[in-house]
Short mmCIF file of C-alpha atoms in Angstrom, two decimals:
data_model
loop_
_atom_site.label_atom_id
_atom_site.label_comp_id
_atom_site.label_asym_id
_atom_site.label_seq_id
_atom_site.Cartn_x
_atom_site.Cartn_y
_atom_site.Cartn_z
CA UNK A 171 -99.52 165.36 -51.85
CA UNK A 172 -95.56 165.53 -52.81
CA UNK A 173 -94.00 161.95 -52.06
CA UNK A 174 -91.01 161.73 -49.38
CA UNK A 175 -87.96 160.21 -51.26
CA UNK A 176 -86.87 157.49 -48.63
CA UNK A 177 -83.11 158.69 -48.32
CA UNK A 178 -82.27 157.38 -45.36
CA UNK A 179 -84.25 153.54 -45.58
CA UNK A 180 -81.70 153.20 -48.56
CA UNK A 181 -78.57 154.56 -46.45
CA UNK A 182 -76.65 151.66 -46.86
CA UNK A 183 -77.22 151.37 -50.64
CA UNK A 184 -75.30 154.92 -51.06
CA UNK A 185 -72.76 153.61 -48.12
CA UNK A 186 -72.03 150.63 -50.48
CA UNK A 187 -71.24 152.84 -53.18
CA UNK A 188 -69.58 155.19 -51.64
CA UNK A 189 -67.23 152.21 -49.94
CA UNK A 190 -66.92 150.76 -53.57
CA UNK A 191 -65.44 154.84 -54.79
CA UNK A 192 -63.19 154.36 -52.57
CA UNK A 193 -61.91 150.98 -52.86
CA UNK A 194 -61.98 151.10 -56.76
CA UNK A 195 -60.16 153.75 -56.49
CA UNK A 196 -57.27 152.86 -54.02
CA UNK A 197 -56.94 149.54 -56.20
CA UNK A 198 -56.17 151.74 -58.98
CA UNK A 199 -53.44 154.29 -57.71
CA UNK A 200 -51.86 151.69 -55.97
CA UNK A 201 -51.65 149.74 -59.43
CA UNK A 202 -51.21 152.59 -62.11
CA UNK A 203 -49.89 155.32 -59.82
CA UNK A 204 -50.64 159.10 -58.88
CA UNK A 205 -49.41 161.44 -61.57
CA UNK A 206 -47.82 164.18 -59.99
CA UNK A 207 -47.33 167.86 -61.76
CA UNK A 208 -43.74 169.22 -62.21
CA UNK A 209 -45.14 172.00 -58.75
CA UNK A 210 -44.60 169.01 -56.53
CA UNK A 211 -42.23 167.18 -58.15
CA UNK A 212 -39.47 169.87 -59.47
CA UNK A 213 -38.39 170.23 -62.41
CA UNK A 214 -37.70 172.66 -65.86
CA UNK A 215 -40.35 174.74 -67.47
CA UNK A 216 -38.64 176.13 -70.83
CA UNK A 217 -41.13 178.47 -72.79
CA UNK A 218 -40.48 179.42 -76.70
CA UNK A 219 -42.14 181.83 -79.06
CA UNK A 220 -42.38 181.14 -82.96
CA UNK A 221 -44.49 182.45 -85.78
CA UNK A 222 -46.22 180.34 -88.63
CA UNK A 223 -47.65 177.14 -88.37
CA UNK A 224 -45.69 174.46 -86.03
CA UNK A 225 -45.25 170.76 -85.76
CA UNK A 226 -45.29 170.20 -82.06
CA UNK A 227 -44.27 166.77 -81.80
CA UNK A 228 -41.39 167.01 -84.52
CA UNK A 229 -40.94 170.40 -82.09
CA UNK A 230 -40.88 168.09 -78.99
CA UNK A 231 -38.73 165.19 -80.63
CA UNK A 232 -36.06 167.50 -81.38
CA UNK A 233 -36.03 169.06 -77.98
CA UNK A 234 -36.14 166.02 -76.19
CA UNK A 235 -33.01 164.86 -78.40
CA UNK A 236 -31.18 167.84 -77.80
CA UNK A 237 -31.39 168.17 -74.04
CA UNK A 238 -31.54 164.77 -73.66
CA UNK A 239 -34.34 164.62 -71.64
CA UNK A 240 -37.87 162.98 -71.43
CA UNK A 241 -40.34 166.24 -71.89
CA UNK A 242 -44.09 167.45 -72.57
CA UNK A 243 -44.61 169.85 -74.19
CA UNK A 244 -48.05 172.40 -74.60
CA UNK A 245 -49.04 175.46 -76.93
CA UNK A 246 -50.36 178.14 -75.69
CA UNK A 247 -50.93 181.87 -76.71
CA UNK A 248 -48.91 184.97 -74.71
CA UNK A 249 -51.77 187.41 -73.46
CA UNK A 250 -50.18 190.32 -73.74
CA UNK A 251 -47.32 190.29 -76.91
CA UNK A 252 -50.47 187.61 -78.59
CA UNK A 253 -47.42 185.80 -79.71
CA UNK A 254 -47.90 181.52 -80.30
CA UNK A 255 -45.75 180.23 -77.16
CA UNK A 256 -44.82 176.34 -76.63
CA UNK A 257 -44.05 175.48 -73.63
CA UNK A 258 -41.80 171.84 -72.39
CA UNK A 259 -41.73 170.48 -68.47
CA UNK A 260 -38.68 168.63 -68.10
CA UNK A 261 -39.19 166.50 -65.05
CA UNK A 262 -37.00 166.55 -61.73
CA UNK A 263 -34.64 163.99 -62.49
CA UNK A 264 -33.08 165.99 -65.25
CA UNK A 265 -30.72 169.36 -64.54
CA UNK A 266 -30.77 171.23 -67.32
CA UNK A 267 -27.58 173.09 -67.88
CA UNK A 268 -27.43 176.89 -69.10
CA UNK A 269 -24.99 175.49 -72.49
CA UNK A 270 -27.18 172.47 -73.01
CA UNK A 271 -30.86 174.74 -73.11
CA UNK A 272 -28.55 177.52 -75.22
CA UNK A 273 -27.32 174.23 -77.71
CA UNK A 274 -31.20 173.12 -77.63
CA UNK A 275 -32.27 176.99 -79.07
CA UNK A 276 -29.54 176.77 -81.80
CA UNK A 277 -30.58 173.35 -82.83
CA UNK A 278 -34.36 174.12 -83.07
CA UNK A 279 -33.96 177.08 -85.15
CA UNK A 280 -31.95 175.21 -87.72
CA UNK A 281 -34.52 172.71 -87.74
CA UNK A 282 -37.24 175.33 -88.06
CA UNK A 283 -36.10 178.27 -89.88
CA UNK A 284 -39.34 179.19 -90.91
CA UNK A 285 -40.45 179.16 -87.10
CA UNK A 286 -38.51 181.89 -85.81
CA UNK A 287 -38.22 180.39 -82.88
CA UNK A 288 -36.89 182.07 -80.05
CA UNK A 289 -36.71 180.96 -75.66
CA UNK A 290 -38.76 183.55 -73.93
CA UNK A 291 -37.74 181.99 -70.21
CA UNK A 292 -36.78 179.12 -68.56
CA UNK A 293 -37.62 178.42 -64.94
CA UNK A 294 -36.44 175.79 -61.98
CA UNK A 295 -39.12 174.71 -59.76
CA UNK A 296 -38.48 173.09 -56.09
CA UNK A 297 -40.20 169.99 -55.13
CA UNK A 298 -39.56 170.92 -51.51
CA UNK A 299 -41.47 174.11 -52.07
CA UNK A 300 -44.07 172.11 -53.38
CA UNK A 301 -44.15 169.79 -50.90
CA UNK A 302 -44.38 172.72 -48.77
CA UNK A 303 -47.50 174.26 -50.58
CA UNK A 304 -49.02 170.69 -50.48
CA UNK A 305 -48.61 170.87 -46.49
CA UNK A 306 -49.83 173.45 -45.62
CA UNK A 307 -52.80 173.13 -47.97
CA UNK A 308 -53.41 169.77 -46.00
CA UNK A 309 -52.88 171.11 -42.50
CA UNK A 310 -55.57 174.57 -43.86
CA UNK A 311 -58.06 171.91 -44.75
CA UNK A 312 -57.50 169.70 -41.05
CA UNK A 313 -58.14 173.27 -39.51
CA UNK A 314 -61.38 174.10 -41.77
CA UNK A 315 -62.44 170.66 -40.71
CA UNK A 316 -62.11 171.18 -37.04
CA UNK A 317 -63.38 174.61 -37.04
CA UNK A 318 -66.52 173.44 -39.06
CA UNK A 319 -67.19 170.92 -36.25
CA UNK A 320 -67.24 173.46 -33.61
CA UNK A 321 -69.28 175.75 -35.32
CA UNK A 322 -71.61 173.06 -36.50
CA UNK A 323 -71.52 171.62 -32.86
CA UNK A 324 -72.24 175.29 -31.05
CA UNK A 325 -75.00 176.19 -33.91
CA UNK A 326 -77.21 172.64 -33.23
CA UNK A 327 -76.28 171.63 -29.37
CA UNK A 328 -80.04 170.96 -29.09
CA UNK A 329 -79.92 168.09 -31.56
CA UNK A 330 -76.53 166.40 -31.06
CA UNK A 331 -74.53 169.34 -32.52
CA UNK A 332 -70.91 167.45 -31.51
CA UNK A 333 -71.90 163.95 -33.69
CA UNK A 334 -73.72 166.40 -36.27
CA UNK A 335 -70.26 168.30 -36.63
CA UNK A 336 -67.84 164.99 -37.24
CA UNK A 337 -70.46 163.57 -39.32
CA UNK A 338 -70.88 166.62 -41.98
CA UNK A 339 -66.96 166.36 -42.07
CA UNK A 340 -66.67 162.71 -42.67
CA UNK A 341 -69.26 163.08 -45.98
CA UNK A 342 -66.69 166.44 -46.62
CA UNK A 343 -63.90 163.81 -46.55
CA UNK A 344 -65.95 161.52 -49.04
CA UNK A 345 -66.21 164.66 -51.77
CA UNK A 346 -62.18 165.20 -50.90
CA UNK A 347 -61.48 161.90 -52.33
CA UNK A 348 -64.10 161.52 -55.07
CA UNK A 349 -61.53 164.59 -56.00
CA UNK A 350 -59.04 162.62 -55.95
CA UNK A 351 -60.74 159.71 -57.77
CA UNK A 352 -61.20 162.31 -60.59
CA UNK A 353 -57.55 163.10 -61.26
CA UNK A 354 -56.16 159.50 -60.33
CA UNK A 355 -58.53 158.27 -63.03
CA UNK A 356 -58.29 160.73 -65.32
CA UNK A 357 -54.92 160.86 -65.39
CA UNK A 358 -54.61 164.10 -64.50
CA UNK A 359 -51.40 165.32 -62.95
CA UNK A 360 -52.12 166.80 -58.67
CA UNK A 361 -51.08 170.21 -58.97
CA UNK A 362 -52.56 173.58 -57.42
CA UNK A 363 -55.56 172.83 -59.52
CA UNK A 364 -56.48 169.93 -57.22
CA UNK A 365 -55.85 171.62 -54.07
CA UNK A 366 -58.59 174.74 -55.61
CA UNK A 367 -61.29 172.17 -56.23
CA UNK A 368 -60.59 170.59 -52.83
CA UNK A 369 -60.65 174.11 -50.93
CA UNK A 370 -63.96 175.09 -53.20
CA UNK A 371 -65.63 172.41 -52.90
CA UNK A 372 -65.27 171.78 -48.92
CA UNK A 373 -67.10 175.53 -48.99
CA UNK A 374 -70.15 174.11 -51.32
CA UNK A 375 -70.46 170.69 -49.67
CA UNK A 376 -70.50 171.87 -46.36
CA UNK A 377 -73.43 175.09 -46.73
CA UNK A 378 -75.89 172.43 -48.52
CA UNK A 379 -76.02 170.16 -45.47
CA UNK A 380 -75.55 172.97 -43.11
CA UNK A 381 -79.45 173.53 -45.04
CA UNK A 382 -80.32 170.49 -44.44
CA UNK A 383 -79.43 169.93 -40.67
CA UNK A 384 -80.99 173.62 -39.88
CA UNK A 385 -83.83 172.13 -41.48
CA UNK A 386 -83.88 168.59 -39.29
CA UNK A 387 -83.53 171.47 -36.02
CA UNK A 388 -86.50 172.94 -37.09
CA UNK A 389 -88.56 169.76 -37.85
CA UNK A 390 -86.74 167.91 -34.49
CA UNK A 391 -89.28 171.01 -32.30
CA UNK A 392 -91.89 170.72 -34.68
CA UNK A 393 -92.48 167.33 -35.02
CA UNK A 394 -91.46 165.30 -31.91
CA UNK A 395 -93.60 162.28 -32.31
CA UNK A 396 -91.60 161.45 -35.45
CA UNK A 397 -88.28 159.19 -35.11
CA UNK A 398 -85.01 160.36 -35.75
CA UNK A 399 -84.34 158.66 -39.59
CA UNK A 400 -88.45 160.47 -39.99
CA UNK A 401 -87.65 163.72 -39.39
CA UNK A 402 -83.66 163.53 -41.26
CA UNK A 403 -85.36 161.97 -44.18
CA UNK A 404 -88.20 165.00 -43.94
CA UNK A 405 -85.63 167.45 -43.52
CA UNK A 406 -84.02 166.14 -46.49
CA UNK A 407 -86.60 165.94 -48.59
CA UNK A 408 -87.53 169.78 -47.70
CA UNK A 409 -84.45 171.02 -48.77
CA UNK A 410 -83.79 168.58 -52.03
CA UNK A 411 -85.69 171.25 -54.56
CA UNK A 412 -83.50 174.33 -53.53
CA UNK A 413 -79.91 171.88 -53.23
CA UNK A 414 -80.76 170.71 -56.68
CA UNK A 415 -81.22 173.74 -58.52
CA UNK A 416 -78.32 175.21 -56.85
CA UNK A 417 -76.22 172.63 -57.97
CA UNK A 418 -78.19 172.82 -61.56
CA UNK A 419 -76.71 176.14 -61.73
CA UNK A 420 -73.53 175.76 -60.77
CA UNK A 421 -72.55 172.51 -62.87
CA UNK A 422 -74.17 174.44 -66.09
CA UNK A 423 -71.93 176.90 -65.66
CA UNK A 424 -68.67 175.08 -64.78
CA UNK A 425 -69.86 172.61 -67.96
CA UNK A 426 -69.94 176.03 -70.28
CA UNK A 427 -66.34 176.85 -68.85
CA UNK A 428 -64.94 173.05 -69.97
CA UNK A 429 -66.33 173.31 -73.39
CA UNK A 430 -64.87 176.68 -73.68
CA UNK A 431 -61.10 175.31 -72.74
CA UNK A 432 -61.71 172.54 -74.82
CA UNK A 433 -62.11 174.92 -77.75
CA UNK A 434 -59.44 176.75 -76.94
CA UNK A 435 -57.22 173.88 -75.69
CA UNK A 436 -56.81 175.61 -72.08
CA UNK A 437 -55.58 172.49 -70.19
CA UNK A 438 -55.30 174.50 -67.08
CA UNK A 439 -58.48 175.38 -66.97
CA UNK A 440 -60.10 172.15 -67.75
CA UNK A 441 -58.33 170.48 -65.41
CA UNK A 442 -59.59 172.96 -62.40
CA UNK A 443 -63.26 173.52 -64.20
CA UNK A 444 -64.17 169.30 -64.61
CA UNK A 445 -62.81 168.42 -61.16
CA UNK A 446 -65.49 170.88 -59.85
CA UNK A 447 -68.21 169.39 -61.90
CA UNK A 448 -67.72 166.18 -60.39
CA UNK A 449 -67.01 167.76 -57.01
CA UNK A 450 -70.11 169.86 -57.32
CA UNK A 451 -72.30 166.77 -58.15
CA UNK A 452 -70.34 164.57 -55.15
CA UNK A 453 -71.43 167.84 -52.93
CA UNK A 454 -74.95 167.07 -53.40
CA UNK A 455 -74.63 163.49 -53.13
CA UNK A 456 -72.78 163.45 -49.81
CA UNK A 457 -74.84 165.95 -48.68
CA UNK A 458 -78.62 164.44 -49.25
CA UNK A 459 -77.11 160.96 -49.28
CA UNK A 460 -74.09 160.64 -47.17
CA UNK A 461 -74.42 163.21 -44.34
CA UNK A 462 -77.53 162.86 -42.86
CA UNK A 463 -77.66 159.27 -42.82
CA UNK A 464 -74.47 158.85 -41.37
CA UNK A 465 -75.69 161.13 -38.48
CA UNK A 466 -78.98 158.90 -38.19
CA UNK A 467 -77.14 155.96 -37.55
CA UNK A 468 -75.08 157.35 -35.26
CA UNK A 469 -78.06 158.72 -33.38
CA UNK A 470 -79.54 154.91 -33.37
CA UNK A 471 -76.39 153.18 -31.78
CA UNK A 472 -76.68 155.98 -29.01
CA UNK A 473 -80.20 155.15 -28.31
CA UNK A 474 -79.76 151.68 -28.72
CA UNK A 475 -76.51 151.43 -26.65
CA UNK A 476 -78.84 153.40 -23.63
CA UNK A 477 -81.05 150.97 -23.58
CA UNK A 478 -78.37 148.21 -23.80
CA UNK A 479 -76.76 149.77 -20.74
CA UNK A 480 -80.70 150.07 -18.75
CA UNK A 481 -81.39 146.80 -19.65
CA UNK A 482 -78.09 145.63 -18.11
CA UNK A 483 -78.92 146.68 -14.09
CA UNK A 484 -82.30 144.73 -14.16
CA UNK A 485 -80.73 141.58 -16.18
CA UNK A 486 -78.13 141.49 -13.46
CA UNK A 487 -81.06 141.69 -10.25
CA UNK A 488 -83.00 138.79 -12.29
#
């Protein structure tokens, strides 16, 4: 006979460390900071060709000199002309005048001769329409999240469908900021790559414990005799086999995808494809772990605030 995992006796064990996530990780952007990318904080994006074999930091030390400007800089390939590109962000606190980035060119290709170096484009970006893209990102999510409580409310009305909805959403807020965890610790800059993984992941998270509370539906007419945390933890041990091996899957191939931009030193998409590793794994966590036995206890301070409030009428006759 398979043994039930006891997921929900050992809720408070995963609320502890889910609590601790969280705390950790507020502690550490309020010490170190939130790195912000150059889409929500404005800024330069100057983008070179050359040909041969370049020193990028020399490359990046006489830039920086010659606009007089902190910068990062990042190779990269052009798709289509296959030409070597590096690219520099400039950061919003520096304008970068049309004679200054033309004095820059001049300067580099003395410096590199060999390099023919030459500025393929040179763009402004907006932190207010940034901002604005980080808004309305927010306020898509706070709609998903509403919407998903409705639906989840209509779909299981016969087992509490209104607590089962803001439940599933609260672990769905959990995966959002083990999200954010990632990039705060990692040092990895919020940009649209962040608001992907969040939107992606809010998808995955929230069809695995849709599974699972289908599943405690089912077992809540089959088995009536059983308690509440009984039939959750049943339900979730049902549908642990087929949320494991979907996650399997999908980390495997998000892990190929990182090595592959590791190889080929695509920071953009490592920085979208390791977020949703972590994300993916969170998913499953929050789902068998966080979810469910958030909804049991819920369900046990109903019943136990009932019979707080029948108790009360017969203490007061007495």
């Amino acid at each position: 006979m398979k043994r039930n995992l006891d997921i929900v006796g050992k809720k408070k064990i995963f609320f502890a460390i889910s609590s601790l996530i969280v705390v950790f990780t507020v502690v550490f952007a309020l010490i170190f900071g939130v790195k912000m990318d150059i889409q929500f904080t404005g800024g330069s994006i100057i983008t070179y060709s050359f040909d041969g074999e370049l020193d990028e930091s020399a490359f990046a030390k006489e830039l920086s000199a010659a606009l007089d400007a902190q910068l990062k800089t990042q190779l990269s390939e052009n798709t289509v002309t296959k030409k070597d590109n590096i690219i520099a962000t400039l950061g919003a606190k520096k304008n970068v005048k049309a004679d200054k980035v033309e004095a820059a060119l001049q300067t580099l290709q003395e410096k590199f001769p060999d390099n023919n170096i030459q500025q393929e484009s040179i763009n402004s970006v907006s932190a207010s329409m940034g901002s604005e893209f980080f808004i309305k990102c927010i306020a898509a999510v706070a709609v998903g999240a509403i919407l998903m409580i409705l639906y989840i409310a209509f779909r299981f009305r016969k087992i509490g469908g209104w607590s089962a909805g803001v439940m599933s959403v609260v672990a769905l807020m959990h995966d959002v900021f083990v999200i954010f965890a990632v990039f705060v610790l990692c040092r990895i800059p919020l940009n649209d790559s962040f608001i992907a993984v969040v939107l992606t992941i809010l998808g995955y998270s929230i069809n695995a414990t849709i599974v699972i509370y289908d599943r405690i539906r089912e077992n809540s007419r089959i088995h009536r005799s059983m308690s509440v945390a009984e039939r959750v933890n049943l339900s979730i041990n049902q549908t642990m086999t087929r949320t494991v091996n979907t996650t399997i899957t999908t980390v495997t191939a998000m892990v190929i995808v990182c090595i592959i931009a590791l190889i080929y030193g695509v920071d953009s998409i490592f920085t979208f494809a390791f977020p949703m590793i972590i994300g993916m794994i969170s998913g499953l966590y929050s789902s068998v772990c966080i979810s469910g036995p958030l909804w049991v206890t819920w369900q046990e301070h109903k019943a136990k605030k009932k019979a707080a409030e029948k108790l009360a009428p017969k203490a007061k006759k007495k």
